Short mmCIF file of C-alpha atoms and ligand atoms in Angstrom, two decimals:
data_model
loop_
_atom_site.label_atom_id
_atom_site.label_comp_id
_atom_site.label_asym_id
_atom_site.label_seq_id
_atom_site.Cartn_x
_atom_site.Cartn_y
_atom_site.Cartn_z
CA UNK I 422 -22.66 -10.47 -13.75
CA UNK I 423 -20.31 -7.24 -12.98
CA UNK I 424 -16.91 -8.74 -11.45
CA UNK I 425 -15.99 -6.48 -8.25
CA UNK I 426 -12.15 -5.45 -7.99
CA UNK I 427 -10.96 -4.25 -4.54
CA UNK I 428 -8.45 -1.61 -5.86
CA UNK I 429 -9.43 1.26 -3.31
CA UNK I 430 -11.78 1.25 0.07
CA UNK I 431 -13.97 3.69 -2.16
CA UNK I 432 -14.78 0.68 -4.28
CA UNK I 433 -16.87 -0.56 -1.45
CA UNK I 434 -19.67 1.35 -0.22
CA UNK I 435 -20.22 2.12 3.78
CA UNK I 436 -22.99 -0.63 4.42
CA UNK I 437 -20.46 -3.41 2.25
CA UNK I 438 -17.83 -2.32 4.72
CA UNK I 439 -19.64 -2.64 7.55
CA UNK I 440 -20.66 -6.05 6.54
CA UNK I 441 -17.19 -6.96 6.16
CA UNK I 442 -16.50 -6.02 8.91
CA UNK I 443 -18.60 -8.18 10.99
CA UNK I 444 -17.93 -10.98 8.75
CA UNK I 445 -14.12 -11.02 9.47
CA UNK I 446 -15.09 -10.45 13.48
CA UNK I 447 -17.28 -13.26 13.31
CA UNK I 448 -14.34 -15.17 10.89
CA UNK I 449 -11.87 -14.38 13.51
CA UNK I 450 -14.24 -15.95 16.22
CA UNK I 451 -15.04 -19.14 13.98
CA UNK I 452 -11.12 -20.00 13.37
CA UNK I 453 -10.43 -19.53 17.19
CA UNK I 454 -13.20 -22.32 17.86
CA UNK I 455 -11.34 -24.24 15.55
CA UNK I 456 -14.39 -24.33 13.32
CA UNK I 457 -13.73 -25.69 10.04
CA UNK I 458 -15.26 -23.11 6.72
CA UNK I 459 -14.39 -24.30 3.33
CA UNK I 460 -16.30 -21.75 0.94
CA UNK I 461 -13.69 -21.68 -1.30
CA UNK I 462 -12.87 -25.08 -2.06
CA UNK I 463 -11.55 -25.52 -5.35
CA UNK I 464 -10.56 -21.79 -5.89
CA UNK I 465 -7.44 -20.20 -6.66
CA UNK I 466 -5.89 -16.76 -5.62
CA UNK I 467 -3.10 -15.99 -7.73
CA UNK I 468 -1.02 -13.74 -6.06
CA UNK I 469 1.49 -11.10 -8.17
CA UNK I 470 4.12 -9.32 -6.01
CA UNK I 471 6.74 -6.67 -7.45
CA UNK I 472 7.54 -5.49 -4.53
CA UNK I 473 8.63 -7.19 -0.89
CA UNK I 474 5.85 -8.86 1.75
CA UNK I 475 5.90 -10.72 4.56
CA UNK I 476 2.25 -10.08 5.99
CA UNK I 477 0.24 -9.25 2.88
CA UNK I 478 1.30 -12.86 1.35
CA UNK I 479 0.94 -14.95 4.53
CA UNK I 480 -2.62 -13.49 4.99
CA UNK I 481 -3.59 -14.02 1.55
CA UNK I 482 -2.03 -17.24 1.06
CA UNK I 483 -3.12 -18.61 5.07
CA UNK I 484 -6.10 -17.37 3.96
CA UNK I 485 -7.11 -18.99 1.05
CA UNK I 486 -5.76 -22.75 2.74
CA UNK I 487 -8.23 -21.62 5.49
CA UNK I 488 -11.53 -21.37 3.00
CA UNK I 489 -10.14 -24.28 1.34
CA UNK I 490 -8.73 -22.94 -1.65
CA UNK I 491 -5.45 -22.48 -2.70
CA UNK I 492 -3.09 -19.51 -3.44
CA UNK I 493 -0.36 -19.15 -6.35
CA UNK I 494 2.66 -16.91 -5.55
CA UNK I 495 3.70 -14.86 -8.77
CA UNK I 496 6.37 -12.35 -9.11
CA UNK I 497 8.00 -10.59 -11.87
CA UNK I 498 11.18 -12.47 -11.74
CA UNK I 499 9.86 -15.88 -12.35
CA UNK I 500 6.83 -14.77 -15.02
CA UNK I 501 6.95 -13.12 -18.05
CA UNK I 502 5.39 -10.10 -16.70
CA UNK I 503 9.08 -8.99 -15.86
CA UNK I 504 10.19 -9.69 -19.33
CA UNK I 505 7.88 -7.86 -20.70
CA UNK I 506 4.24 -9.45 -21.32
CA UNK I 507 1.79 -6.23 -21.04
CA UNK I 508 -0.18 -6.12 -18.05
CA UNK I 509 -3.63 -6.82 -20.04
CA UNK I 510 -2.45 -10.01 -21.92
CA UNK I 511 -1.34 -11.00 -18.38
CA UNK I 512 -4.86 -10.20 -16.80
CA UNK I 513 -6.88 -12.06 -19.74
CA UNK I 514 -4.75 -15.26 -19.49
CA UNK I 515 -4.42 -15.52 -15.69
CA UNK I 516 -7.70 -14.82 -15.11
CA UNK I 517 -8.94 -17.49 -17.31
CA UNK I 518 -7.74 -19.59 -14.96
CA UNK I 519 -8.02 -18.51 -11.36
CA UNK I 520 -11.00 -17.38 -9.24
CA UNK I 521 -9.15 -14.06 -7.70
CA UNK I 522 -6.45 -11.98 -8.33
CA UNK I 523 -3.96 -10.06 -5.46
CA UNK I 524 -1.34 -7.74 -6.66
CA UNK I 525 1.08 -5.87 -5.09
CA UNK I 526 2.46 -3.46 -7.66
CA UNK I 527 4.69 -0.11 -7.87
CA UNK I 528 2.26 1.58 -9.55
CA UNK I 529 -1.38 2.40 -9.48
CA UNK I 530 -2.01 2.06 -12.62
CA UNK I 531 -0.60 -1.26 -13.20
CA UNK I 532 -3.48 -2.80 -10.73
CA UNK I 533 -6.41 -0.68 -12.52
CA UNK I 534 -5.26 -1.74 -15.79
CA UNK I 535 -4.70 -5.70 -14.82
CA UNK I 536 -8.45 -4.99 -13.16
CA UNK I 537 -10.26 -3.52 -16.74
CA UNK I 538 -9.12 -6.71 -19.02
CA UNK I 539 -9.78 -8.95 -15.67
CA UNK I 540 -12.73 -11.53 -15.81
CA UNK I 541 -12.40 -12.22 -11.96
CA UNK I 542 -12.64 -9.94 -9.01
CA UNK I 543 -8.79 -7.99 -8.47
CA UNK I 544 -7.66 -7.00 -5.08
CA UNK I 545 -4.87 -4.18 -4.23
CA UNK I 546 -2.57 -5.87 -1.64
CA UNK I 547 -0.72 -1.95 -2.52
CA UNK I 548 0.46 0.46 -4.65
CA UNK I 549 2.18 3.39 -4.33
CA UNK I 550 -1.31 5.17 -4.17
CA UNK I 551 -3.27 2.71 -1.71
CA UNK I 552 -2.96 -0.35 0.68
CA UNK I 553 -7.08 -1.01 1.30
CA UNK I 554 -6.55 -4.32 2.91
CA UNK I 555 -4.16 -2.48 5.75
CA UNK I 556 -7.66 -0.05 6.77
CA UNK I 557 -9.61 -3.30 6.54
CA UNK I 558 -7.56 -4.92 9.38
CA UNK I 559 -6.80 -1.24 10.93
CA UNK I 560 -10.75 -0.82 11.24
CA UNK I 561 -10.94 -4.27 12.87
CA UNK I 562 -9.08 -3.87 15.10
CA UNK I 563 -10.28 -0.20 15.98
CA UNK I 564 -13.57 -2.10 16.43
CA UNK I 565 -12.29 -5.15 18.40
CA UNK I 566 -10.82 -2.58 21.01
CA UNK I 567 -13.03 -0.03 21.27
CA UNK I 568 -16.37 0.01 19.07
CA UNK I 569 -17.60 1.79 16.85
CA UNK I 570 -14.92 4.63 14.77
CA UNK I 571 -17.57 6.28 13.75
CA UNK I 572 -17.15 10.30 15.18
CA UNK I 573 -13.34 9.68 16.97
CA UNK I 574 -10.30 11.37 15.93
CA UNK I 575 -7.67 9.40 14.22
CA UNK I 576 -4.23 11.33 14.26
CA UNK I 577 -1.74 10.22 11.02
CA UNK I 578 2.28 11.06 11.58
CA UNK I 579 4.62 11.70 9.60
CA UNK I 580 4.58 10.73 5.25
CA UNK I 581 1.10 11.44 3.71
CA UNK I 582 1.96 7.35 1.82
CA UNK I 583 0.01 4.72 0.79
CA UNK I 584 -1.41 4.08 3.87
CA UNK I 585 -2.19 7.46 4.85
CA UNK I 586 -4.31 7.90 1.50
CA UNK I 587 -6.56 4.91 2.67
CA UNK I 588 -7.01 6.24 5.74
CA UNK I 589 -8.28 9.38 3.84
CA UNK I 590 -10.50 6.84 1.92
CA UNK I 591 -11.47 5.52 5.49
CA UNK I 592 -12.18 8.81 7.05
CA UNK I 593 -14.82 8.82 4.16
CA UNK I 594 -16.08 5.63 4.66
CA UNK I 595 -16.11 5.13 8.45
CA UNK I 596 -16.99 8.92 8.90
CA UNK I 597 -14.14 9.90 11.40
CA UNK I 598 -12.06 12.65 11.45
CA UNK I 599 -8.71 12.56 10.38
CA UNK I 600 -6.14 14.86 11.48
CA UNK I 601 -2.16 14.33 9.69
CA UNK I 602 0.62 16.23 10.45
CA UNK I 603 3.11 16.33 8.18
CA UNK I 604 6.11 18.07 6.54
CA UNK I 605 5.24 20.66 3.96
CA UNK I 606 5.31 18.87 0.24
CA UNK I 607 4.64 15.17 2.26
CA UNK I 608 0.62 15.26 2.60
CA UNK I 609 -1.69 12.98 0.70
CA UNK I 610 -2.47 13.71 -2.92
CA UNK I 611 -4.31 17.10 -3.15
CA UNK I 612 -7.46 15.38 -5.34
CA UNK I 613 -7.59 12.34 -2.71
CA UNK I 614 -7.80 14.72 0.38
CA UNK I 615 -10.46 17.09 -1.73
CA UNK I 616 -13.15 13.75 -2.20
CA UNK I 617 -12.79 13.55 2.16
CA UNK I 618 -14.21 17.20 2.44
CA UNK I 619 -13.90 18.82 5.75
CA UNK I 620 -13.32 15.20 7.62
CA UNK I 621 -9.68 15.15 7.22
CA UNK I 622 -6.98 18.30 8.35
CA UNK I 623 -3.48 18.77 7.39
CA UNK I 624 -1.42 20.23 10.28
CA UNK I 625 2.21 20.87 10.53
CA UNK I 626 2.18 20.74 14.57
CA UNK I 627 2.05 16.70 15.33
CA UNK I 628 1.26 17.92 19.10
CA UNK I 629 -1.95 19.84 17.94
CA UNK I 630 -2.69 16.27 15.84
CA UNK I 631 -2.36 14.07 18.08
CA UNK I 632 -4.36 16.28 20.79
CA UNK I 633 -7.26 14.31 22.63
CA UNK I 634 -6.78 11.67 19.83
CA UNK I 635 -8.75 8.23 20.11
CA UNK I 636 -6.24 6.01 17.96
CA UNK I 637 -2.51 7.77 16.86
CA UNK I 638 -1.09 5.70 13.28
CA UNK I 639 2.37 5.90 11.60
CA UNK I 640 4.44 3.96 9.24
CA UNK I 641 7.63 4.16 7.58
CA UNK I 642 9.55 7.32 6.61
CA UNK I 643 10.73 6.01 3.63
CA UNK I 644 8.32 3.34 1.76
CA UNK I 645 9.45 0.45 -0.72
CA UNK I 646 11.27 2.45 -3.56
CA UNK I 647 12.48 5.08 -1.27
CA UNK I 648 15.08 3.38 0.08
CA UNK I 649 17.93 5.83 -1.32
CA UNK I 650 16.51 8.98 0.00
CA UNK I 651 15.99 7.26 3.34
CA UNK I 652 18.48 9.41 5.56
CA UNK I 653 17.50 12.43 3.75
CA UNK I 654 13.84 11.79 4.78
CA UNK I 655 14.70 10.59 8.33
CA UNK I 656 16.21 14.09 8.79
CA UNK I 657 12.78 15.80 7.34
CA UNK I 658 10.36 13.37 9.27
CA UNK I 659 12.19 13.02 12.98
CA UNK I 660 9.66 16.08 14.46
CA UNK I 661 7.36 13.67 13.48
CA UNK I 662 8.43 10.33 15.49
CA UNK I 663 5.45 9.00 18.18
CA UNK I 664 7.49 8.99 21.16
CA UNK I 665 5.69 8.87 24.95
CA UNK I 666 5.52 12.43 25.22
CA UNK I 667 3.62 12.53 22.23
CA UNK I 668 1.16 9.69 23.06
CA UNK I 669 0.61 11.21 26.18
CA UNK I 670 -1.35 14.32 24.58
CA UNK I 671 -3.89 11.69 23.14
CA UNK I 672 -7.03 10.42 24.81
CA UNK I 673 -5.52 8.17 27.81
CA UNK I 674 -7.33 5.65 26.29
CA UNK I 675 -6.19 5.95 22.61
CA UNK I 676 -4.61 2.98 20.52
CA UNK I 677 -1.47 3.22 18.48
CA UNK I 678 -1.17 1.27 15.29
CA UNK I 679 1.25 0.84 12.50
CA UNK I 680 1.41 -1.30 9.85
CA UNK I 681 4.64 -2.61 9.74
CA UNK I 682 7.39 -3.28 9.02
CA UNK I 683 8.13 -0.90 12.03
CA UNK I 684 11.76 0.95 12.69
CA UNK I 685 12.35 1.28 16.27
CA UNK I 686 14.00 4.77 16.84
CA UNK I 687 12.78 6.43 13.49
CA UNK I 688 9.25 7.12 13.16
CA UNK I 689 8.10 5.44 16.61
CA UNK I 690 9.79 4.40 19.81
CA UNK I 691 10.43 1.00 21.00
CA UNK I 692 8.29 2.05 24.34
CA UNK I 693 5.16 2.87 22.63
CA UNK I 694 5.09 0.20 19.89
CA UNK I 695 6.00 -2.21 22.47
CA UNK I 696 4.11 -0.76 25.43
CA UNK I 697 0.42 -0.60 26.77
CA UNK I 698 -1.04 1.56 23.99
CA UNK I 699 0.06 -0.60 20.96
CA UNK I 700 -2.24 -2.97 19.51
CA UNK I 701 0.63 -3.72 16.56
CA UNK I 702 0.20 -7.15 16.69
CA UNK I 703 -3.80 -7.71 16.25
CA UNK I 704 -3.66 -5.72 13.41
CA UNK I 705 -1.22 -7.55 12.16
CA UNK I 706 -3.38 -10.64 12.56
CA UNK I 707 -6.39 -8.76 11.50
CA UNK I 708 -5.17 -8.94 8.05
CA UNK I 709 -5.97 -12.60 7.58
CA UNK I 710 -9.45 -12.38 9.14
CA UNK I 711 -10.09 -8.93 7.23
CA UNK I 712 -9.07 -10.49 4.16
CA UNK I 713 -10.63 -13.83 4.45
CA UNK I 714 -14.21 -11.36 4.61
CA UNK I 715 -13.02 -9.78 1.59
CA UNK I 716 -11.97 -13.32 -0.41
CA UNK I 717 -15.30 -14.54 0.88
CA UNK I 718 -17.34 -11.69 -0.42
CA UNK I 719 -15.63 -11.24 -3.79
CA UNK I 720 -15.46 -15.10 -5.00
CA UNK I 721 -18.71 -16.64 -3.31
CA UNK I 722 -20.84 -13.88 -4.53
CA UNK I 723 -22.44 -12.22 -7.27
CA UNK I 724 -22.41 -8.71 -6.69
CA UNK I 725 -24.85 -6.43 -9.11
N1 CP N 1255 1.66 -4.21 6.39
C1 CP N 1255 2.03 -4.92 5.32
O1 CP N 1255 1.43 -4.86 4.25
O2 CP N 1255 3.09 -5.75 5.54
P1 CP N 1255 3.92 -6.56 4.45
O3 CP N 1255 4.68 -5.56 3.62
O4 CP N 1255 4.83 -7.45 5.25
O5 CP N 1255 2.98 -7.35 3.60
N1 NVA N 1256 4.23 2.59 3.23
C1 NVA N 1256 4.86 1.29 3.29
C2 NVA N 1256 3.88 0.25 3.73
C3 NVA N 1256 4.43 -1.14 3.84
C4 NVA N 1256 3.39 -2.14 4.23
C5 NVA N 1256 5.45 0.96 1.93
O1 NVA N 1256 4.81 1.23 0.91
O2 NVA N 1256 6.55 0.43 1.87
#
C-alpha cells in the first residue's frame, strides 16, 4: 500500500479535493447534530510544532478527540529533535508508533524529508513554503458562502507567503483566477507561480487586484521568523492594507478572509475584518471540519 503525505494541495488531485470537500461540509453538518463518528478510534496523530499555533493545534488535536482518536503534542524543546536527532531517525521511530503525522516546521524540507523515511501518511500544518490545510478551510468556506470557486476571481494582498503559494496551488486545483498585488521582490516563488500558468497575475496596483473581485485574502506582513524586519516590512507593505475603500472596488458581494493571527491597523482594518464582508471566523472553524476530511481520508483509507 503507498502511504499518502499531505505536504502540498498539489499532492491531492482535483476530484480528491472535491471529495474532501464535501466530506468536511457534510462533517461540519454531522458534529452540529451532535452526531457521534468515531472512525478513528484507537489512532494517534502525533503532532510536531517548531514554530507557534493556536488554531492549527486545536483543530488537529479537537479533531482527532472528535473521530475518537487521540493527538500527541511534540515540539523541539521537549524531544530530541531539538537536540539534535536527524529528522529521518525521528520519522522511522515515531511513525512506528502512531497512525498520522502533523508538522509544523521552518522549513520545507524538513516536512518532505520526515515524509520519505515515514511509514504513515504526513500532513503540512506549514512551512515556510506552504500552509495546505489553511486553502482546505479557505475553500470551505468559499463554498459554504457562495458555491462553487470554480471561474471567480480571488484577489491576494500584500506578501507573496506561505499562504499565498497555496493559494497559487489552489488556483490550480479549484481552477480560479488569482490576481496578487504585491511589492516588487515579495511575489510567490517564480517556479510555484510558473506550474499555475496563465490562472494567476502579479500586479503592483492592489486597486486593479482587487477590481470586481469575488473573495479579497491577506495575512500578515511579517510571518513567524520575520519578526525583526517587521517595521521595515510594515513600511514596504502599508499600500497594500484592505481598508473599506479598497473592499469597495470588489464585487459587492465578495468575502474577505484571512487566516489569522490578524493585526488590526497593518495589513487590514478593524472595519472590514470585523464588518459585513468578513467571514474570519468560519474559516477559522473550517479548519477542524477541513481537517477532520483530511484525517479521515488519510488514516481510514488505502489510497493506490
Ligand atoms: N491560521 C493558522 O494556521 O493559525 P495558527 O498559527 O494559530 O495555527
Ligand atoms: N504567514 C503566516 C501564517 C500564520 C498562520 C506565518 O507563516 O506566520
Amino acid at each position: 500500500m503507498t502511504v499518502r503525505h499531505f505536504l502540498t494541495l498539489l499532492d491531492f488531485s482535483t476530484d480528491e479535493l472535491k471529495v474532501l470537500l464535501s466530506r468536511a461540509h457534510a462533517l461540519k453538518a454531522m458534529h452540529r447534530r451532535g452526531e457521534t463518528h468515531l472512525p478513528l478510534q484507537h489512532k494517534t496523530l502525533a503532532m510536531i510544532f517548531e514554530k507557534a499555533s493556536t488554531r492549527t493545534r486545536v483543530s488537529f488535536e479537537t479533531g482527532m478527540t472528535q473521530l475518537g482518536g487521540h493527538a500527541l503534542f511534540l515540539s523541539p524543546r521537549d524531544s530530541q529533535l531539538g537536540r539534535g536527532e536527524p529528522v529521518a531517525d525521528t520519522a522511522r521511530v515515531i511513525s512506528a508508533m502512531v497512525d498520522a503525522v502533523m508538522i509544523r516546521a521552518h522549513r520545507h524540507d524538513m516536512v518532505e524529508t520526515f515524509a520519505a523515511h515515514s511509514r504513515v501518511p504526513v500532513i503540512n500544518a506549514l512551512t515556510d513554503l506552504h500552509h495546505p490545510c489553511q486553502l482546505l478551510a479557505d475553500m470551505q468556506t468559499y463554498e459554504e458562502h457562495r458555491g462553487s470557486i470554480v471561474g471567480r476571481t480571488v484577489a491576494w494582498l500584500g506578501d507573496g507567503n506561505n499562504v499565498c503559494q497555496s493559494y497559487v496551488h489552489a488556483a490550480e486545483r479549484f481552477d480560479f483566477t488569482l490576481r496578487i498585488a504585491c511589492p516588487e521582490g515579495d511575489a510567490p516563488d517564480s517556479a510555484i507561480l510558473a506550474e499555475a500558468g496563465s490562472r494567476v497575475e502579479i500586479l503592483r496596483d492592489p486597486r486593479a487586484a482587487v477590481a470586481g473581485a469575488d473573495l479579497v485574502v491577506t495575512d500578515v506582513w511579517a510571518s513567524m521568523g520575520q519578526e525583526a524586519e517587521q517595521a521595515e516590512r510594515n513600511a514596504r507593505f502599508t499600500p497594500y492594507q484592505v481598508d473599506a475603500r479598497l473592499m469597495a472596488l470588489a464585487k459587492p458581494d465578495a468575502l474577505f478572509m484571512h487566516c489569522l493571527p490578524a493585526h488590526r491597523g497593518e495589513e487590514v482594518t478593524a472595519e472590514v475584518i470585523d464588518g459585513p464582508q468578513s467571514v474570519v471566523w468560519d474559516e477559522a472553524e473550517n479548519r477542524l471540519h477541513a481537517q477532520k476530511a483530511l484525517l479521515e481520508f488519510l488514516v481510514t483509507s488505502s489510497h493506490a
